[in-house]
Short mmCIF file of C-alpha atoms in Angstrom, two decimals:
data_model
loop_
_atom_site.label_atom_id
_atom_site.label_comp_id
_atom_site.label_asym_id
_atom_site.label_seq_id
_atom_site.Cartn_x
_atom_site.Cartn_y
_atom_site.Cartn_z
CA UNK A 11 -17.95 -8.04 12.72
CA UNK A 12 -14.57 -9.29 10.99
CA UNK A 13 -12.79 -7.44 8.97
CA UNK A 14 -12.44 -8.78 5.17
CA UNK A 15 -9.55 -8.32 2.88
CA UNK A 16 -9.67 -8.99 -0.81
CA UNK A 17 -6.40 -10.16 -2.54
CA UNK A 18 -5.90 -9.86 -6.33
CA UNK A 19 -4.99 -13.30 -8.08
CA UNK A 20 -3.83 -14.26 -11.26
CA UNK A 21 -1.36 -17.43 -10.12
CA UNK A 22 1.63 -15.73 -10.90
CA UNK A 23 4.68 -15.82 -7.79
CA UNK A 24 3.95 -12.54 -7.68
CA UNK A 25 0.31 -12.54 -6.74
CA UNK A 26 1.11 -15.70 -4.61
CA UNK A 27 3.44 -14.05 -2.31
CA UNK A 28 0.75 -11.16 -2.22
CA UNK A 29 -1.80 -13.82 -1.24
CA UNK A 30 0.60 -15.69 1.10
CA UNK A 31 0.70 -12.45 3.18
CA UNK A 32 -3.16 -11.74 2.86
CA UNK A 33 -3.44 -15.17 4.29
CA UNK A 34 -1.17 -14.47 7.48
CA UNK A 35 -2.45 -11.71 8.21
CA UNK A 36 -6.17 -12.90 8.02
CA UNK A 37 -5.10 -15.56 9.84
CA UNK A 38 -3.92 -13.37 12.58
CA UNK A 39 -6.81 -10.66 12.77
CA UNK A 40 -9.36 -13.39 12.53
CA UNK A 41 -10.26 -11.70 8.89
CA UNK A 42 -12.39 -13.18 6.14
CA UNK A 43 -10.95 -13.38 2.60
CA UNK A 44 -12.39 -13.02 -0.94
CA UNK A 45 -9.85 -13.71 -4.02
CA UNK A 46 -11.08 -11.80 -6.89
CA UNK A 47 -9.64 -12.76 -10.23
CA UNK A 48 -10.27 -10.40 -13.39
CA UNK A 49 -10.00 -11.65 -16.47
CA UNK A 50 -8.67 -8.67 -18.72
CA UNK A 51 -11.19 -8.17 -21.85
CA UNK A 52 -9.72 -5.21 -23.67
CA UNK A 53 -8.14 -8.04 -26.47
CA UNK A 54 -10.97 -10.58 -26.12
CA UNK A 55 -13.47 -10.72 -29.00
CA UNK A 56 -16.86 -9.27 -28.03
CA UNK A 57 -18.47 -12.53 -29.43
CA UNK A 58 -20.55 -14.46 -26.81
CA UNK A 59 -18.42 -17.32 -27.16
CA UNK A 60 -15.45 -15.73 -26.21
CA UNK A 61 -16.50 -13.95 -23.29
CA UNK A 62 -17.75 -17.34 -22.36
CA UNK A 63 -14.55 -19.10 -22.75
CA UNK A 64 -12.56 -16.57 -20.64
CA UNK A 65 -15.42 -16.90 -18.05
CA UNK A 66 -14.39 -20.10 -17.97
CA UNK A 67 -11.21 -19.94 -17.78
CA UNK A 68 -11.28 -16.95 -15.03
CA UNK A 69 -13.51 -19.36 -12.81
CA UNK A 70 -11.10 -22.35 -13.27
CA UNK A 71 -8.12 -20.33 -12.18
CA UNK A 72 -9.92 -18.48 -8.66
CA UNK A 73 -10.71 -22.26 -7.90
CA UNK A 74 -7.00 -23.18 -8.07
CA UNK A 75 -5.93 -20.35 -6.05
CA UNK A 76 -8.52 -20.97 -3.17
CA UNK A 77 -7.04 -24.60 -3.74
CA UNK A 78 -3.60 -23.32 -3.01
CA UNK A 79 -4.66 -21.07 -0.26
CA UNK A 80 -6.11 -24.27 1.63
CA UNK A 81 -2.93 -26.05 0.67
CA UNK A 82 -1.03 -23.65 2.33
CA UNK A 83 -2.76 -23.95 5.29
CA UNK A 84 -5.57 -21.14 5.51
CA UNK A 85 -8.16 -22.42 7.56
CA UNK A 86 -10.23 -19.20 7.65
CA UNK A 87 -13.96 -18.27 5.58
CA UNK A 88 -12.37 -17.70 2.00
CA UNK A 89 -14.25 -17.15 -1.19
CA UNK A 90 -13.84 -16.39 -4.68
CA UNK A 91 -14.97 -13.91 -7.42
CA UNK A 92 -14.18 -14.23 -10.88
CA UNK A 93 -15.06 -11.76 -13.33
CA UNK A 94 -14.12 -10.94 -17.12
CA UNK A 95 -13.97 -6.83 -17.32
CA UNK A 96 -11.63 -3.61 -17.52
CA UNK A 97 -9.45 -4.60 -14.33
CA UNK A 98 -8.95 -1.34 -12.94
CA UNK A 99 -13.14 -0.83 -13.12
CA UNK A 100 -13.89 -4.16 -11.41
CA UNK A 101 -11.12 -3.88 -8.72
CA UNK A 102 -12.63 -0.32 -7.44
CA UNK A 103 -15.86 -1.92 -7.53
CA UNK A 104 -14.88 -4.85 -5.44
CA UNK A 105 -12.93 -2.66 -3.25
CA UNK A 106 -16.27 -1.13 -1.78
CA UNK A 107 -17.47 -4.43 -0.24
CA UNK A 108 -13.51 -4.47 1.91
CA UNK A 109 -11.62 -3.43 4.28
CA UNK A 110 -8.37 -3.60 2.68
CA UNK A 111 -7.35 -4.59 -1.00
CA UNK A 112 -4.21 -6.58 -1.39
CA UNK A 113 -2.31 -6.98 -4.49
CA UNK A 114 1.21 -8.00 -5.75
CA UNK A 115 3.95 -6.21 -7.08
CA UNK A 116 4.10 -6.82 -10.90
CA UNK A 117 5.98 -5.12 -13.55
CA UNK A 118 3.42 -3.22 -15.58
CA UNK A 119 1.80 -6.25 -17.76
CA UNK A 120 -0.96 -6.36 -20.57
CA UNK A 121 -1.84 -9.93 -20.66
CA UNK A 122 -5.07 -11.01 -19.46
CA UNK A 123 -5.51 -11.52 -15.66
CA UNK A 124 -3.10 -9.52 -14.38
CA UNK A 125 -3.77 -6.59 -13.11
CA UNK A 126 -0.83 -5.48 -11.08
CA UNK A 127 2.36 -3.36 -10.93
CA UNK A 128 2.01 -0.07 -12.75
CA UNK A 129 -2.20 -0.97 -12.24
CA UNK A 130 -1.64 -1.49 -8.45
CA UNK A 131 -0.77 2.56 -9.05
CA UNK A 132 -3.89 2.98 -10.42
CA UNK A 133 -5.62 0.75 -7.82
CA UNK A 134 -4.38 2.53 -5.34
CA UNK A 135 -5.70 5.82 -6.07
CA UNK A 136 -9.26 4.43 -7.24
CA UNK A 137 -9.68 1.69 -4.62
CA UNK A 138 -12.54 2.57 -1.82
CA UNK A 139 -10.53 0.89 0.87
CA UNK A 140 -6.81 0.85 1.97
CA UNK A 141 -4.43 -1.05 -0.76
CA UNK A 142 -2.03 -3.05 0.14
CA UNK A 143 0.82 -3.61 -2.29
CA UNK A 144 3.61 -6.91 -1.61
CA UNK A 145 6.88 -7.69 -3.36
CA UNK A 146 8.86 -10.10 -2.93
CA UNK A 147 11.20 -8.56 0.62
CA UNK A 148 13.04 -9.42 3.04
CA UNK A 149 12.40 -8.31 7.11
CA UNK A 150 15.22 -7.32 8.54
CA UNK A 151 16.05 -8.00 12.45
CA UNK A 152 13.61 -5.83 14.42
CA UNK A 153 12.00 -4.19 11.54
CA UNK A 154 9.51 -1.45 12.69
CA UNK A 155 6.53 -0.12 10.50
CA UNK A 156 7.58 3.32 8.44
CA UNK A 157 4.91 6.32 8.10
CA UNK A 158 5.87 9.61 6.55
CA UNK A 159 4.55 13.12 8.33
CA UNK A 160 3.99 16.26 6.67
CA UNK A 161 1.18 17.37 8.17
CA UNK A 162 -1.90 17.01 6.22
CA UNK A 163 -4.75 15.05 6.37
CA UNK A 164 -3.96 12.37 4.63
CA UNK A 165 -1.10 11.85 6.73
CA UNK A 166 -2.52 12.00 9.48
CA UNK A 167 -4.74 8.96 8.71
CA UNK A 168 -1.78 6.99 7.54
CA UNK A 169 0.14 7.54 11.09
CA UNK A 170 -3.46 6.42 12.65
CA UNK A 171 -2.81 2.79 10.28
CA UNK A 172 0.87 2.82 10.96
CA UNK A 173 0.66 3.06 14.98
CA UNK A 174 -2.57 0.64 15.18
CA UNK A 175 -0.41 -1.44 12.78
CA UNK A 176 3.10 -1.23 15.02
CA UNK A 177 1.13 -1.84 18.03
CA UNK A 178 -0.40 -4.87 17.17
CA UNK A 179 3.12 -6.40 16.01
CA UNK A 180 5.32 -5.23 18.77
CA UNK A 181 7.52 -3.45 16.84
CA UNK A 182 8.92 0.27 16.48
CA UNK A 183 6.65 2.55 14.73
CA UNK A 184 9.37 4.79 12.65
CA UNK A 185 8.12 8.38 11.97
CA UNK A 186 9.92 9.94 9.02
CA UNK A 187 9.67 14.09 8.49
CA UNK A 188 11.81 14.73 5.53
CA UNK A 189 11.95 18.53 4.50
CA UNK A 190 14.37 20.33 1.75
CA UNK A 191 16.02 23.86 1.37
CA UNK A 192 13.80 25.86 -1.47
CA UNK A 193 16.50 25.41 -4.04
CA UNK A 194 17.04 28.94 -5.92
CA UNK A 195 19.38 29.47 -8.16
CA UNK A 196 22.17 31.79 -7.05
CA UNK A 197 20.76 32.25 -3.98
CA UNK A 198 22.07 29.32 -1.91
CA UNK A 199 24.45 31.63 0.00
CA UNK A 200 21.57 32.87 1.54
CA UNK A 201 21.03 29.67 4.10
CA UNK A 202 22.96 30.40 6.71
CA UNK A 203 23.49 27.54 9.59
CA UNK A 204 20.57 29.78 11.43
CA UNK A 205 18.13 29.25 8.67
CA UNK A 206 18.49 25.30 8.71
CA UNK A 207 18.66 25.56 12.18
CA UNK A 208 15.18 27.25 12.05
CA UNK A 209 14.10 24.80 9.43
CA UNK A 210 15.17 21.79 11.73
CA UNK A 211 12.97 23.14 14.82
CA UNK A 212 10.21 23.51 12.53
CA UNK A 213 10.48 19.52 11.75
CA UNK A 214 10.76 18.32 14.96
CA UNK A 215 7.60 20.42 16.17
CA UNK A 216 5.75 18.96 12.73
CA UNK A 217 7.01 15.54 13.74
CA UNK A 218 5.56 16.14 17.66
CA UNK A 219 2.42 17.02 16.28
CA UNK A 220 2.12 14.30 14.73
CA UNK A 221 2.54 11.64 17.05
CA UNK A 222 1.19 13.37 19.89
CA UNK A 223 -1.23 11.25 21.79
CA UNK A 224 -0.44 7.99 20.67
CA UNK A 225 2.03 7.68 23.48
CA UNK A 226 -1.01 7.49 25.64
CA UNK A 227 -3.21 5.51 23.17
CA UNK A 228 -0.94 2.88 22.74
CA UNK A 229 1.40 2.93 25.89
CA UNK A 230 3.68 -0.05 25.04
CA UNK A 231 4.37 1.85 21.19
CA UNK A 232 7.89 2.39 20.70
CA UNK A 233 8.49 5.88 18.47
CA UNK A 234 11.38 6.87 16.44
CA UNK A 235 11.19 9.90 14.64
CA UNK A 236 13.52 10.56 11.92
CA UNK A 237 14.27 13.88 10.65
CA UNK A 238 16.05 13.78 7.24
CA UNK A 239 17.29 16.14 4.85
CA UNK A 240 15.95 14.47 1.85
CA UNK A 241 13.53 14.04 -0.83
CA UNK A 242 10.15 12.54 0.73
CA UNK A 243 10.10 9.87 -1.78
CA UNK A 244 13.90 8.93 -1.29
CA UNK A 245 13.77 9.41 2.30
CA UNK A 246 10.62 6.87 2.96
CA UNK A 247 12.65 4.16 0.60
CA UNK A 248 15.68 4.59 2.42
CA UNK A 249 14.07 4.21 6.14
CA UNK A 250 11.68 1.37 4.75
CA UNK A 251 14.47 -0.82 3.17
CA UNK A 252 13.76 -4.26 4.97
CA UNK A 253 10.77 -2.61 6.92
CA UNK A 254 7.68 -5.19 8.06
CA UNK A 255 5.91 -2.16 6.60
CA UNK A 256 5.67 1.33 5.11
CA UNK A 257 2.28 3.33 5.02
CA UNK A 258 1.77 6.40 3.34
CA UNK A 259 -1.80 8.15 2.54
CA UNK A 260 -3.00 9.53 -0.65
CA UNK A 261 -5.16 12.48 -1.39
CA UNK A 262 -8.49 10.69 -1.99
CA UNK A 263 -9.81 8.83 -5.39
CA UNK A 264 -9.74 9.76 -8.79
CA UNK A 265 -8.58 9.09 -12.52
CA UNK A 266 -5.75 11.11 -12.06
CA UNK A 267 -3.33 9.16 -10.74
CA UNK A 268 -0.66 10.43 -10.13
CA UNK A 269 -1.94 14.26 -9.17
CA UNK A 270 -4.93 12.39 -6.85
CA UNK A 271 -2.94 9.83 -5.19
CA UNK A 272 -0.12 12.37 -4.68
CA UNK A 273 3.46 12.17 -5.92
CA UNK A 274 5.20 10.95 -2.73
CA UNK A 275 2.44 7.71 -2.54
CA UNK A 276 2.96 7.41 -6.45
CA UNK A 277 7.15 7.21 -6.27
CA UNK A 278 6.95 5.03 -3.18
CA UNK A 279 4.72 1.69 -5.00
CA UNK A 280 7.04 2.31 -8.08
CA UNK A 281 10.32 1.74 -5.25
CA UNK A 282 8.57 -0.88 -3.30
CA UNK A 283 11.49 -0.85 -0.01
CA UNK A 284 9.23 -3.75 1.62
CA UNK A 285 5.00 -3.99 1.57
CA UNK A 286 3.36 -0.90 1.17
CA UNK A 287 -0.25 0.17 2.19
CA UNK A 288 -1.24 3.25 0.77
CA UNK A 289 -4.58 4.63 2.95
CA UNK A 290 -7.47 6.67 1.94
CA UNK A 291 -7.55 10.30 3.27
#
């Protein structure tokens, strides 16, 4: 059975570079696509008419996107939802029937339709399904796919995506472990070159743990591990700048954000280094 990946719409550049990437990589997994458009009715009048109207209108823009998806030269199964509801509600909804969400990278936005930027946050940690989140980057030469390690569970899960994902490119899968010195006040004399030393070890045997076995799994995998003496957040940015890729997993689902889709996931989809998939732990 094919995988199916539904892409947020709203025919902005944004969500068409979003859906320009869907369709590539649908194209090259052999993956069926739904656009879902939402249109936003938090300021629409509750009156029949109204609702009918935007209903309209919602329908009239999904059929000019899966124009412009065909005009672009997507030759795959496509459909369309449109819907007029609380975006945030009928994206997690939607996001149960797919295998991965996609959306673009908007500037936090209250018009009607667009349900993007600081709500791709929110999608992320309410979605049922991977989210993918695209701005507008460029690849640089050999780009590799970035995953941060730390150990837990949901990274684990994100350096299962990453490698799959690397893998089926050809390119470098880029492990990054970035750790800090507790920072106590007064009491930086006591890390002596030992005690970093100590810390380092501990990162490289966190960052072997991680990757072990995929060496085997995917034989052809080329792994870089990166061990940097950084925030997490800073440090994923940094090694993801002109990355095909950057995957990082979140805590689970819930309504609040930020604490259930963890911080690092959070700060990363506010940077944006390249496209972003956030997986579910």
């Amino acid at each position: 059975m094919s995988e199916k990946y539904l892409i947020g719409v709203d025919g902005s550049e944004q969500s068409q570079v979003a859906l320009a990437w869907g369709l590539a990589r649908a194209t090259e997994r052999g993956a069926d696509v739904e656009l879902l458009h939402v249109a936003d009715d938090s300021f629409l009048s509750e009156s029949v008419a109204f609702l009918s109207e935007a209903q309209q209108a919602s329908e009239q823009m999904l059929a000019a996107e899966i124009e412009h998806a065909r005009s672009i030269g997507f030759t795959g199964n496509v459909t369309g939802t449109a819907v007029v509801g609380h975006p945030i509600s009928e994206v997690e909804e939607a996001s149960r029937r797919a295998d991965l969400l996609i959306l673009g990278a908007h500037s936090g936005s209250r018009l009607a339709g667009s349900f993007f930027g600081t709500r791709a946050v929110k999608a992320a940690a309410t979605a049922h399904c991977p989210v993918a989140v695209i701005p507008k980057t460029d690849v640089r030469p050999n780009a590799g796919v970035v995953v941060g390690i730390d150990g837990s569970d949901a990274s684990k899960v994100a350096i299962a995506y990453a490698a799959e994902e690397a893998s089926f490119r050809g390119v470098p899968l880029i492990a990054v472990y970035a750790w800090m010195p507790p920072l106590t006040p007064g009491l930086e004399y006591l890390w002596s070159e030992e005690l970093v030393d100590s810390q380092r070890s501990a990162a490289e045997e966190a960052i072997a743990i991680g990757v072990a076995g995929l060496a085997e799994r995917y034989p052809d995998l080329v792994i870089q591990r990166e061990i940097v003496q950084a925030p997490p957040v800073a440090a994923l940015v940094q090694a993801a700048e002109g990355a095909e890729l950057l995957v990082v997993g979140s805590r689970g689902r819930g309504g609040l954000t930020r604490l259930l889709l963890g911080s690092v996931s959070h700060g990363v989809l506010q940077a944006l280094p390249c496209p972003v998939i956030v997986t579910r732990a």
